[in-house]
Amino acid sequence: MTPQATSETTRAPQDAPHLDELRRRVRDLTGRWQAEGRYEPRSDNWMRGFDPDFSRELAAQGLIGMTWPRHVGGGGHSQLARLVVNEELLRAGAPVAAHWIGDRQIGPAVLRHGSPELQAEILPGIAEARSVFCLGMSEPDAGSDLAAVRTTALPADGGWRVTGRKIWTTGAHHATHAYLLARTERGERKHEGLTEFIVDMDTPGVAVAPIVDLAGEHHFNEVTFTDAFVPAHRVLGTVGNAWRQVTEQLSFERGGPERFLSTYPLFALALRHAGPEQRAPLGRLVARLATLRRLARNVAESVDAGAAPVVEAATLKYLGNAFENDVIAFARDVCRPDRPDVTAAWGQALLASPGFTIRGGAADVLLSIIAKQETRP
């Protein structure tokens, strides 16, 4: 039994040939790169696997910015088509970190809220894998409270001056641009007075310091802004309205298949060695995987319909993170001295796992979002 991504034929006959062709194209690409020794499948490679050449090859095949309008470099595809491509990339443990954040949430946010000038400036670079984005959201001492932003942006001649610190900023040491959430005014409520910006990482006053994780890897960073100038046209959306905008954006961040497929390379490896005694727990995991894929499809279809499925995305992330950790627990029972490949993959996934339930919103934050929706009349 192999719970690989299956054909869409039984669920959407009208789209099945197109979607199956996309799956085949991505499987051919990832299979060729693996056969040539150009990458090894790893858990969490959507965040840890930074390979600009791989991202540029995807871009050359029109597999980045797939859902965006063609006049800004996009492909005009549905969110469902993008989901199919990303499922295959994650299943293969491909190194997609160079374009993932820009494609996943910055592009859609710029399309929804950016001016025509900002769209023309930013979107083609993402679609061509020339621009690499990081997220300047979380701050020191703020925990998972995104509204507790202390980074300030003050009006200046021709733009804004930004001062503050961001932490746990994935890929900032590679990034050409940062999405930045900053406070532009003080209101009675902490959710008020926030503004989103697009910042060039080579701007004077922007500094990046590494944060090395338990595995000795460097993908997290602390980013400091010291009177860094941001031009006025780099405001994303409306000044002071960022809370509504960023809440929408988080549905893109939380509602994708990376929230339950981060450990799929380990799962696939463990499947090859699972014995009869693992049949029952394996069956439960496969059933949960099918359910999570259905939830991800629902999120994609909601976005296609013009909605911002905040609660659905939070639900997917909460359940998906539990699944990813349970895959690690399942693989532990398959590890043996004569299976060094499984043991090594298990160790790598285990060291990556502490971040699963924190990035994109901790479990208590997600449950709060879900509970508030459930209690509304």
XYZ file of C-alpha atoms in Angstrom:
377
model
C 0.000 0.000 0.000
C 1.444 3.351 -1.044
C -0.519 6.534 -0.241
C 0.983 8.534 -3.089
C -1.006 11.362 -4.606
C -3.680 9.696 -6.682
C -5.503 10.600 -9.869
C -8.227 13.236 -9.667
C -10.384 11.260 -12.127
C -13.059 10.139 -9.676
C -13.462 13.582 -8.130
C -13.315 16.093 -10.993
C -13.629 14.365 -14.369
C -13.616 17.609 -16.334
C -10.233 18.629 -14.879
C -8.681 15.172 -14.575
C -6.582 15.057 -17.782
C -5.026 18.460 -17.089
C -4.327 17.674 -13.437
C -2.925 14.235 -14.195
C -0.628 15.778 -16.792
C 0.642 18.265 -14.214
C 1.361 15.400 -11.814
C 3.256 13.539 -14.490
C 5.339 16.599 -15.390
C 6.370 17.216 -11.785
C 7.108 13.530 -11.149
C 9.248 13.417 -14.285
C 11.148 16.520 -13.194
C 11.783 15.428 -9.607
C 12.607 11.883 -10.726
C 15.178 13.168 -13.224
C 16.843 15.455 -10.672
C 17.045 12.630 -8.143
C 18.418 10.193 -10.731
C 21.110 12.725 -11.635
C 22.025 13.099 -7.955
C 21.048 16.775 -7.892
C 19.096 16.473 -4.648
C 18.102 13.956 -1.998
C 14.509 13.856 -0.711
C 14.315 15.238 2.817
C 11.572 16.003 5.266
C 10.779 19.702 5.590
C 12.626 20.488 2.374
C 10.094 23.158 1.455
C 11.714 25.262 4.190
C 15.243 23.803 4.399
C 16.006 22.928 0.787
C 17.232 26.135 -0.847
C 18.183 25.480 -4.478
C 17.702 28.451 -6.848
C 18.483 26.267 -9.885
C 15.614 23.920 -9.082
C 13.235 26.842 -8.563
C 14.346 28.394 -11.854
C 13.623 25.146 -13.668
C 10.138 25.093 -12.197
C 9.703 28.702 -13.275
C 10.826 27.875 -16.810
C 8.071 25.258 -16.944
C 5.442 27.731 -15.719
C 5.078 26.056 -12.304
C 5.543 29.173 -10.151
C 2.871 31.852 -9.998
C 0.559 29.366 -11.635
C -2.685 31.004 -10.488
C -1.716 34.591 -11.280
C -2.831 36.547 -14.368
C -0.628 36.120 -17.398
C 0.114 39.835 -17.738
C 2.139 39.706 -14.478
C 3.987 36.516 -15.404
C 1.457 34.006 -14.103
C -0.113 30.996 -15.738
C -3.819 31.622 -15.227
C -4.365 28.190 -13.624
C -6.697 27.282 -10.775
C -5.680 26.868 -7.142
C -6.510 23.193 -7.550
C -3.869 22.880 -10.262
C -1.343 24.572 -7.996
C -2.273 22.177 -5.195
C -1.552 19.214 -7.464
C 1.904 20.560 -8.326
C 2.788 21.298 -4.714
C 1.606 17.897 -3.511
C 4.010 16.280 -5.951
C 6.911 18.547 -4.982
C 6.362 17.782 -1.301
C 5.890 14.080 -1.911
C 9.253 14.056 -3.645
C 10.941 16.053 -0.861
C 12.105 18.589 -3.442
C 14.254 21.653 -2.546
C 11.715 24.426 -3.124
C 12.560 26.943 -0.382
C 13.924 29.521 -2.826
C 10.484 30.313 -4.210
C 8.014 28.846 -1.708
C 7.133 31.892 0.397
C 6.910 34.274 -2.540
C 4.743 31.906 -4.539
C 2.589 30.755 -1.617
C 1.551 34.009 0.007
C 3.400 37.133 -1.098
C 2.245 36.912 -4.703
C -1.415 36.382 -3.761
C -1.227 39.219 -1.206
C 0.242 41.597 -3.783
C -2.453 40.578 -6.258
C -5.211 41.232 -3.718
C -3.912 44.430 -2.162
C -0.975 45.794 -4.146
C -1.139 48.746 -6.494
C -0.700 48.111 -10.235
C 2.792 49.607 -9.889
C 3.702 47.204 -7.085
C 2.262 44.229 -8.959
C 4.297 45.033 -12.060
C 7.446 45.484 -9.981
C 7.200 42.426 -7.719
C 5.216 39.613 -9.335
C 7.328 38.829 -12.441
C 10.434 38.394 -10.277
C 8.667 35.805 -8.122
C 7.224 33.962 -11.115
C 10.680 33.789 -12.725
C 12.348 32.687 -9.444
C 14.573 35.778 -9.470
C 13.134 37.227 -6.262
C 13.386 35.387 -2.943
C 11.102 36.458 -0.081
C 11.252 36.130 3.679
C 8.535 36.989 6.198
C 9.108 39.773 8.718
C 6.255 38.948 11.074
C 7.300 37.368 14.405
C 9.111 39.526 16.957
C 11.210 38.834 20.069
C 9.202 38.372 23.283
C 5.901 38.354 21.375
C 5.385 34.591 21.207
C 2.607 33.721 18.763
C 0.839 37.063 19.238
C 1.240 38.559 15.778
C -0.551 41.750 16.792
C 2.115 42.494 19.434
C 4.210 44.283 16.832
C 6.712 46.832 18.116
C 8.603 47.447 14.881
C 7.672 50.975 13.827
C 7.405 52.700 10.472
C 7.395 56.480 10.660
C 6.512 58.807 7.766
C 9.491 60.299 5.947
C 10.027 62.301 2.797
C 9.022 59.968 -0.041
C 8.278 56.972 2.166
C 8.812 55.491 5.617
C 11.619 54.887 8.123
C 11.500 51.459 9.757
C 13.070 50.514 13.087
C 12.662 47.224 14.939
C 13.506 43.517 15.053
C 12.038 40.368 13.560
C 12.901 36.836 14.612
C 12.603 33.260 13.311
C 12.778 34.731 9.823
C 13.240 31.759 7.532
C 15.623 32.268 4.632
C 16.398 35.923 5.355
C 20.088 35.284 4.613
C 19.112 34.277 1.057
C 16.255 36.723 0.522
C 16.205 39.585 -1.945
C 12.989 40.987 -0.433
C 11.114 40.907 2.864
C 7.448 41.162 3.612
C 7.300 43.387 6.703
C 4.527 43.978 9.220
C 5.097 47.226 11.119
C 3.204 49.622 13.349
C 2.499 52.966 11.679
C 0.263 54.409 14.410
C -0.845 53.672 17.964
C -4.488 52.803 18.445
C -6.669 51.778 21.343
C -6.489 48.185 20.146
C -3.218 46.490 19.266
C -4.706 45.173 16.022
C -5.106 48.718 14.775
C -2.447 50.854 13.126
C -0.525 48.053 11.410
C 0.779 48.334 7.847
C 2.393 45.891 5.423
C 5.489 46.750 3.380
C 7.723 45.143 0.756
C 11.369 45.843 1.639
C 14.568 45.264 -0.348
C 16.941 43.239 1.813
C 19.951 45.219 0.590
C 18.479 48.444 1.975
C 20.918 50.296 4.265
C 19.907 49.656 7.862
C 18.764 46.066 7.311
C 20.957 43.460 9.046
C 20.588 39.665 9.251
C 21.968 37.493 12.076
C 21.834 33.669 11.889
C 19.944 31.389 14.301
C 21.321 27.838 14.131
C 18.866 25.066 14.987
C 19.281 21.792 16.912
C 20.539 20.025 13.802
C 23.264 22.613 13.275
C 21.438 23.995 10.235
C 20.939 27.646 9.431
C 17.593 28.603 8.006
C 16.214 30.828 10.801
C 17.450 34.389 11.325
C 16.954 37.550 13.311
C 16.502 40.633 11.141
C 17.143 44.122 12.488
C 15.853 47.313 10.877
C 17.625 50.502 11.895
C 16.069 53.603 10.340
C 15.711 51.652 7.069
C 14.013 53.635 4.309
C 11.069 52.092 2.433
C 9.642 54.000 -0.569
C 6.006 55.038 -0.345
C 4.926 52.820 -3.235
C 6.146 49.740 -1.335
C 3.180 49.902 1.050
C 1.047 46.813 0.496
C -2.627 47.748 0.621
C -3.968 50.443 2.917
C -1.943 52.131 5.640
C -3.239 50.984 9.025
C -5.340 48.144 7.592
C -2.787 45.362 7.760
C -4.557 43.209 10.336
C -7.401 42.351 7.978
C -4.969 41.834 5.129
C -2.527 39.661 7.069
C -5.387 37.518 8.385
C -6.303 36.762 4.781
C -2.665 36.103 3.960
C -2.380 33.527 6.738
C -5.007 31.410 5.001
C -2.498 31.001 2.169
C 0.286 30.224 4.646
C -1.670 27.742 6.761
C -3.891 26.081 4.191
C -1.392 24.333 1.924
C -0.187 20.726 1.711
C 3.151 21.575 3.349
C 1.219 21.570 6.629
C 0.796 17.797 6.459
C 3.361 16.573 3.907
C 6.549 17.874 5.526
C 7.412 14.340 6.680
C 6.144 12.491 3.611
C 9.648 11.447 2.412
C 10.118 9.692 5.764
C 6.641 8.161 5.539
C 7.299 6.757 2.069
C 10.597 5.269 3.233
C 9.038 3.704 6.336
C 6.276 2.152 4.229
C 8.790 0.037 2.363
C 9.912 -1.569 5.610
C 6.629 -1.762 7.542
C 5.689 -5.267 8.633
C 2.301 -6.901 9.307
C 2.344 -5.676 12.898
C 2.260 -2.078 11.609
C -0.772 -2.615 9.389
C -3.326 -1.073 11.766
C -1.391 2.137 12.608
C -0.423 2.448 8.955
C -4.055 2.204 7.904
C -5.019 4.963 10.315
C -2.286 7.225 8.987
C -3.311 6.609 5.377
C -6.934 7.434 6.222
C -5.876 10.655 7.925
C -3.710 11.575 4.953
C -6.671 11.141 2.605
C -8.778 13.383 4.850
C -6.097 16.072 4.992
C -5.773 16.040 1.219
C -9.514 16.558 0.983
C -9.306 19.497 3.390
C -6.480 21.042 1.336
C -8.610 20.650 -1.765
C -11.496 22.419 -0.017
C -9.198 25.327 0.874
C -7.959 25.559 -2.736
C -11.502 25.553 -4.090
C -12.529 28.253 -1.597
C -9.668 30.478 -2.734
C -10.642 29.842 -6.360
C -14.123 31.073 -5.419
C -12.653 34.326 -4.073
C -12.894 33.513 -0.366
C -10.238 33.732 2.350
C -10.755 30.415 4.195
C -9.129 31.443 7.472
C -10.863 28.882 9.699
C -10.510 26.039 7.209
C -6.792 26.789 6.849
C -6.329 26.876 10.634
C -8.101 23.519 10.909
C -5.882 22.001 8.229
C -2.704 23.220 9.899
C -3.759 22.009 13.350
C -4.654 18.512 12.135
C -1.777 18.384 9.669
C 0.890 19.137 12.254
C -0.399 16.287 14.433
C -0.226 13.958 11.438
C 3.373 14.960 10.658
C 4.480 14.196 14.198
C 2.594 10.894 14.211
C 4.435 9.894 11.028
C 7.693 10.363 12.935
C 6.381 8.180 15.761
C 5.336 5.492 13.263
C 8.731 5.547 11.548
C 10.494 5.138 14.885
C 8.982 1.659 15.196
C 10.408 0.759 11.776
C 13.972 1.869 12.576
C 16.508 -0.942 12.994
C 20.307 -1.174 12.817
C 20.069 -2.862 9.413
C 17.942 0.003 8.039
C 20.302 2.980 8.203
C 18.352 4.889 5.545
C 15.181 4.891 7.655
C 17.087 5.711 10.833
C 18.867 8.675 9.230
C 15.646 10.012 7.706
C 13.852 9.587 11.031
C 16.557 11.510 12.887
C 16.481 14.340 10.374
C 12.676 14.622 10.574
C 12.718 14.444 14.367
C 15.161 17.339 14.645
C 12.993 19.390 12.280
C 9.758 18.612 14.111
C 9.823 21.187 16.964
C 9.004 23.894 14.451
C 5.987 22.126 12.948
C 3.507 23.307 15.567
C 4.948 26.813 15.946
C 5.535 28.249 12.477
C 2.449 29.741 10.902
C 0.678 29.857 14.273
C 0.956 27.779 17.418
C -1.718 25.224 18.274
C -3.444 27.415 20.877
C -3.754 30.240 18.341
C -5.253 27.895 15.747
C -7.717 26.435 18.237
C -8.766 29.951 19.230
C -9.515 30.807 15.589
C -11.527 27.627 15.159
C -13.409 28.064 18.446
C -14.410 31.657 17.701
C -15.909 30.575 14.397
C -17.762 27.662 15.993
C -19.322 29.882 18.679
C -20.648 32.530 16.318
C -24.444 32.532 15.997
